[in-house]
């Protein structure tokens, strides 16, 4: 895989970890915020963009890890972890590894 694909998977992981952290803090449906996600998960590479976070939230929605209302260009503005999403996030394994055995689609 290339660097862009690796980053895409890393952003998905970051959004999922952030949602678990926010849920643990009592925020069931936080507002997606690229800066807040980066700060919470200790994102070290170049800052997250809104588009990357929107794409990640759409992916998590399609895979059944979050629920919410999709908004074109914004993703899932107030995502909520599903039971499956919470289970995967708690394993702390990268999504790419969690998807092994399934057809991985970037």
mmCIF file with all atom_site columns, C-alpha atoms in Angstrom:
data_model
loop_
_atom_site.group_PDB
_atom_site.id
_atom_site.type_symbol
_atom_site.label_atom_id
_atom_site.label_alt_id
_atom_site.label_comp_id
_atom_site.label_asym_id
_atom_site.label_entity_id
_atom_site.label_seq_id
_atom_site.pdbx_PDB_ins_code
_atom_site.Cartn_x
_atom_site.Cartn_y
_atom_site.Cartn_z
_atom_site.occupancy
_atom_site.B_iso_or_equiv
_atom_site.pdbx_formal_charge
_atom_site.auth_seq_id
_atom_site.auth_comp_id
_atom_site.auth_asym_id
_atom_site.auth_atom_id
_atom_site.pdbx_PDB_model_num
ATOM 1   C CA . UNK A 1 1   ? 0.000   0.000   0.000  1.00 0.00 ? 1   UNK A CA 1
ATOM 2   C CA . UNK A 1 2   ? 1.119   3.563   -0.497 1.00 0.00 ? 2   UNK A CA 1
ATOM 3   C CA . UNK A 1 3   ? 1.547   6.444   1.951  1.00 0.00 ? 3   UNK A CA 1
ATOM 4   C CA . UNK A 1 4   ? -1.853  7.976   1.092  1.00 0.00 ? 4   UNK A CA 1
ATOM 5   C CA . UNK A 1 5   ? -3.638  4.694   1.795  1.00 0.00 ? 5   UNK A CA 1
ATOM 6   C CA . UNK A 1 6   ? -1.676  4.205   5.020  1.00 0.00 ? 6   UNK A CA 1
ATOM 7   C CA . UNK A 1 7   ? -2.703  7.698   6.148  1.00 0.00 ? 7   UNK A CA 1
ATOM 8   C CA . UNK A 1 8   ? -6.346  7.026   5.254  1.00 0.00 ? 8   UNK A CA 1
ATOM 9   C CA . UNK A 1 9   ? -6.369  3.926   7.488  1.00 0.00 ? 9   UNK A CA 1
ATOM 10  C CA . UNK A 1 10  ? -4.589  5.853   10.259 1.00 0.00 ? 10  UNK A CA 1
ATOM 11  C CA . UNK A 1 11  ? -7.226  8.625   10.125 1.00 0.00 ? 11  UNK A CA 1
ATOM 12  C CA . UNK A 1 12  ? -10.000 6.038   10.397 1.00 0.00 ? 12  UNK A CA 1
ATOM 13  C CA . UNK A 1 13  ? -8.277  4.561   13.447 1.00 0.00 ? 13  UNK A CA 1
ATOM 14  C CA . UNK A 1 14  ? -7.858  8.027   14.967 1.00 0.00 ? 14  UNK A CA 1
ATOM 15  C CA . UNK A 1 15  ? -11.543 8.894   14.529 1.00 0.00 ? 15  UNK A CA 1
ATOM 16  C CA . UNK A 1 16  ? -12.599 5.572   16.046 1.00 0.00 ? 16  UNK A CA 1
ATOM 17  C CA . UNK A 1 17  ? -10.238 5.991   19.046 1.00 0.00 ? 17  UNK A CA 1
ATOM 18  C CA . UNK A 1 18  ? -11.446 9.576   19.514 1.00 0.00 ? 18  UNK A CA 1
ATOM 19  C CA . UNK A 1 19  ? -15.080 8.468   19.507 1.00 0.00 ? 19  UNK A CA 1
ATOM 20  C CA . UNK A 1 20  ? -14.335 5.835   22.151 1.00 0.00 ? 20  UNK A CA 1
ATOM 21  C CA . UNK A 1 21  ? -12.572 8.453   24.283 1.00 0.00 ? 21  UNK A CA 1
ATOM 22  C CA . UNK A 1 22  ? -15.455 10.924  23.938 1.00 0.00 ? 22  UNK A CA 1
ATOM 23  C CA . UNK A 1 23  ? -18.020 8.210   24.702 1.00 0.00 ? 23  UNK A CA 1
ATOM 24  C CA . UNK A 1 24  ? -16.045 7.245   27.802 1.00 0.00 ? 24  UNK A CA 1
ATOM 25  C CA . UNK A 1 25  ? -16.130 10.913  28.861 1.00 0.00 ? 25  UNK A CA 1
ATOM 26  C CA . UNK A 1 26  ? -19.913 10.911  28.507 1.00 0.00 ? 26  UNK A CA 1
ATOM 27  C CA . UNK A 1 27  ? -20.283 12.475  25.056 1.00 0.00 ? 27  UNK A CA 1
ATOM 28  C CA . UNK A 1 28  ? -22.332 9.958   23.093 1.00 0.00 ? 28  UNK A CA 1
ATOM 29  C CA . UNK A 1 29  ? -22.585 12.031  19.937 1.00 0.00 ? 29  UNK A CA 1
ATOM 30  C CA . UNK A 1 30  ? -19.704 14.542  19.762 1.00 0.00 ? 30  UNK A CA 1
ATOM 31  C CA . UNK A 1 31  ? -19.263 17.007  16.928 1.00 0.00 ? 31  UNK A CA 1
ATOM 32  C CA . UNK A 1 32  ? -16.562 15.920  14.479 1.00 0.00 ? 32  UNK A CA 1
ATOM 33  C CA . UNK A 1 33  ? -13.599 18.251  14.781 1.00 0.00 ? 33  UNK A CA 1
ATOM 34  C CA . UNK A 1 34  ? -10.302 17.453  13.068 1.00 0.00 ? 34  UNK A CA 1
ATOM 35  C CA . UNK A 1 35  ? -8.251  19.494  15.554 1.00 0.00 ? 35  UNK A CA 1
ATOM 36  C CA . UNK A 1 36  ? -9.929  17.950  18.599 1.00 0.00 ? 36  UNK A CA 1
ATOM 37  C CA . UNK A 1 37  ? -9.432  14.455  17.176 1.00 0.00 ? 37  UNK A CA 1
ATOM 38  C CA . UNK A 1 38  ? -5.751  15.106  16.545 1.00 0.00 ? 38  UNK A CA 1
ATOM 39  C CA . UNK A 1 39  ? -5.237  16.527  20.020 1.00 0.00 ? 39  UNK A CA 1
ATOM 40  C CA . UNK A 1 40  ? -7.103  13.717  21.794 1.00 0.00 ? 40  UNK A CA 1
ATOM 41  C CA . UNK A 1 41  ? -5.340  10.846  20.020 1.00 0.00 ? 41  UNK A CA 1
ATOM 42  C CA . UNK A 1 42  ? -1.907  12.481  19.873 1.00 0.00 ? 42  UNK A CA 1
ATOM 43  C CA . UNK A 1 43  ? -1.819  12.757  16.076 1.00 0.00 ? 43  UNK A CA 1
ATOM 44  C CA . UNK A 1 44  ? 1.820   13.406  15.123 1.00 0.00 ? 44  UNK A CA 1
ATOM 45  C CA . UNK A 1 45  ? 1.890   13.557  11.299 1.00 0.00 ? 45  UNK A CA 1
ATOM 46  C CA . UNK A 1 46  ? 0.677   16.604  9.414  1.00 0.00 ? 46  UNK A CA 1
ATOM 47  C CA . UNK A 1 47  ? -2.612  17.866  10.883 1.00 0.00 ? 47  UNK A CA 1
ATOM 48  C CA . UNK A 1 48  ? -5.851  16.101  10.064 1.00 0.00 ? 48  UNK A CA 1
ATOM 49  C CA . UNK A 1 49  ? -8.080  17.823  7.547  1.00 0.00 ? 49  UNK A CA 1
ATOM 50  C CA . UNK A 1 50  ? -11.856 18.152  7.628  1.00 0.00 ? 50  UNK A CA 1
ATOM 51  C CA . UNK A 1 51  ? -12.109 16.146  4.409  1.00 0.00 ? 51  UNK A CA 1
ATOM 52  C CA . UNK A 1 52  ? -10.057 13.286  5.842  1.00 0.00 ? 52  UNK A CA 1
ATOM 53  C CA . UNK A 1 53  ? -12.201 13.202  8.967  1.00 0.00 ? 53  UNK A CA 1
ATOM 54  C CA . UNK A 1 54  ? -15.413 13.345  6.885  1.00 0.00 ? 54  UNK A CA 1
ATOM 55  C CA . UNK A 1 55  ? -14.191 10.474  4.697  1.00 0.00 ? 55  UNK A CA 1
ATOM 56  C CA . UNK A 1 56  ? -13.225 8.461   7.775  1.00 0.00 ? 56  UNK A CA 1
ATOM 57  C CA . UNK A 1 57  ? -16.634 9.023   9.384  1.00 0.00 ? 57  UNK A CA 1
ATOM 58  C CA . UNK A 1 58  ? -18.367 7.940   6.165  1.00 0.00 ? 58  UNK A CA 1
ATOM 59  C CA . UNK A 1 59  ? -16.259 4.779   6.066  1.00 0.00 ? 59  UNK A CA 1
ATOM 60  C CA . UNK A 1 60  ? -17.025 3.989   9.717  1.00 0.00 ? 60  UNK A CA 1
ATOM 61  C CA . UNK A 1 61  ? -20.720 4.557   8.988  1.00 0.00 ? 61  UNK A CA 1
ATOM 62  C CA . UNK A 1 62  ? -20.703 2.246   5.942  1.00 0.00 ? 62  UNK A CA 1
ATOM 63  C CA . UNK A 1 63  ? -18.956 -0.477  7.952  1.00 0.00 ? 63  UNK A CA 1
ATOM 64  C CA . UNK A 1 64  ? -21.472 -0.206  10.806 1.00 0.00 ? 64  UNK A CA 1
ATOM 65  C CA . UNK A 1 65  ? -19.037 1.147   13.405 1.00 0.00 ? 65  UNK A CA 1
ATOM 66  C CA . UNK A 1 66  ? -20.909 4.422   13.843 1.00 0.00 ? 66  UNK A CA 1
ATOM 67  C CA . UNK A 1 67  ? -24.432 5.603   13.374 1.00 0.00 ? 67  UNK A CA 1
ATOM 68  C CA . UNK A 1 68  ? -25.708 9.059   12.587 1.00 0.00 ? 68  UNK A CA 1
ATOM 69  C CA . UNK A 1 69  ? -27.031 11.171  9.749  1.00 0.00 ? 69  UNK A CA 1
ATOM 70  C CA . UNK A 1 70  ? -24.731 11.483  6.726  1.00 0.00 ? 70  UNK A CA 1
ATOM 71  C CA . UNK A 1 71  ? -24.358 15.020  5.375  1.00 0.00 ? 71  UNK A CA 1
ATOM 72  C CA . UNK A 1 72  ? -22.797 15.535  1.962  1.00 0.00 ? 72  UNK A CA 1
ATOM 73  C CA . UNK A 1 73  ? -19.352 17.083  2.283  1.00 0.00 ? 73  UNK A CA 1
ATOM 74  C CA . UNK A 1 74  ? -19.334 16.808  6.084  1.00 0.00 ? 74  UNK A CA 1
ATOM 75  C CA . UNK A 1 75  ? -19.540 13.084  6.698  1.00 0.00 ? 75  UNK A CA 1
ATOM 76  C CA . UNK A 1 76  ? -21.360 12.100  9.871  1.00 0.00 ? 76  UNK A CA 1
ATOM 77  C CA . UNK A 1 77  ? -21.258 15.388  11.824 1.00 0.00 ? 77  UNK A CA 1
ATOM 78  C CA . UNK A 1 78  ? -22.370 13.858  15.148 1.00 0.00 ? 78  UNK A CA 1
ATOM 79  C CA . UNK A 1 79  ? -21.391 10.181  15.008 1.00 0.00 ? 79  UNK A CA 1
ATOM 80  C CA . UNK A 1 80  ? -22.258 7.676   17.717 1.00 0.00 ? 80  UNK A CA 1
ATOM 81  C CA . UNK A 1 81  ? -20.374 4.421   18.214 1.00 0.00 ? 81  UNK A CA 1
ATOM 82  C CA . UNK A 1 82  ? -22.384 1.286   17.584 1.00 0.00 ? 82  UNK A CA 1
ATOM 83  C CA . UNK A 1 83  ? -21.863 -1.858  19.633 1.00 0.00 ? 83  UNK A CA 1
ATOM 84  C CA . UNK A 1 84  ? -19.618 -3.187  16.853 1.00 0.00 ? 84  UNK A CA 1
ATOM 85  C CA . UNK A 1 85  ? -17.679 0.084   16.739 1.00 0.00 ? 85  UNK A CA 1
ATOM 86  C CA . UNK A 1 86  ? -17.137 0.078   20.489 1.00 0.00 ? 86  UNK A CA 1
ATOM 87  C CA . UNK A 1 87  ? -15.972 -3.536  20.365 1.00 0.00 ? 87  UNK A CA 1
ATOM 88  C CA . UNK A 1 88  ? -13.435 -2.814  17.610 1.00 0.00 ? 88  UNK A CA 1
ATOM 89  C CA . UNK A 1 89  ? -12.226 0.415   19.235 1.00 0.00 ? 89  UNK A CA 1
ATOM 90  C CA . UNK A 1 90  ? -11.668 -1.297  22.577 1.00 0.00 ? 90  UNK A CA 1
ATOM 91  C CA . UNK A 1 91  ? -9.359  -3.885  20.996 1.00 0.00 ? 91  UNK A CA 1
ATOM 92  C CA . UNK A 1 92  ? -6.997  -1.018  20.081 1.00 0.00 ? 92  UNK A CA 1
ATOM 93  C CA . UNK A 1 93  ? -6.043  -2.985  16.962 1.00 0.00 ? 93  UNK A CA 1
ATOM 94  C CA . UNK A 1 94  ? -5.734  -1.029  13.728 1.00 0.00 ? 94  UNK A CA 1
ATOM 95  C CA . UNK A 1 95  ? -8.863  -1.239  11.582 1.00 0.00 ? 95  UNK A CA 1
ATOM 96  C CA . UNK A 1 96  ? -6.823  -2.575  8.691  1.00 0.00 ? 96  UNK A CA 1
ATOM 97  C CA . UNK A 1 97  ? -5.988  -5.632  10.808 1.00 0.00 ? 97  UNK A CA 1
ATOM 98  C CA . UNK A 1 98  ? -9.556  -5.902  12.097 1.00 0.00 ? 98  UNK A CA 1
ATOM 99  C CA . UNK A 1 99  ? -10.754 -6.022  8.502  1.00 0.00 ? 99  UNK A CA 1
ATOM 100 C CA . UNK A 1 100 ? -8.568  -9.017  7.597  1.00 0.00 ? 100 UNK A CA 1
ATOM 101 C CA . UNK A 1 101 ? -10.787 -11.756 6.371  1.00 0.00 ? 101 UNK A CA 1
ATOM 102 C CA . UNK A 1 102 ? -13.127 -9.184  4.854  1.00 0.00 ? 102 UNK A CA 1
ATOM 103 C CA . UNK A 1 103 ? -12.719 -7.456  1.538  1.00 0.00 ? 103 UNK A CA 1
ATOM 104 C CA . UNK A 1 104 ? -10.664 -4.401  2.458  1.00 0.00 ? 104 UNK A CA 1
ATOM 105 C CA . UNK A 1 105 ? -11.800 -1.386  0.482  1.00 0.00 ? 105 UNK A CA 1
ATOM 106 C CA . UNK A 1 106 ? -9.952  1.889   0.834  1.00 0.00 ? 106 UNK A CA 1
#
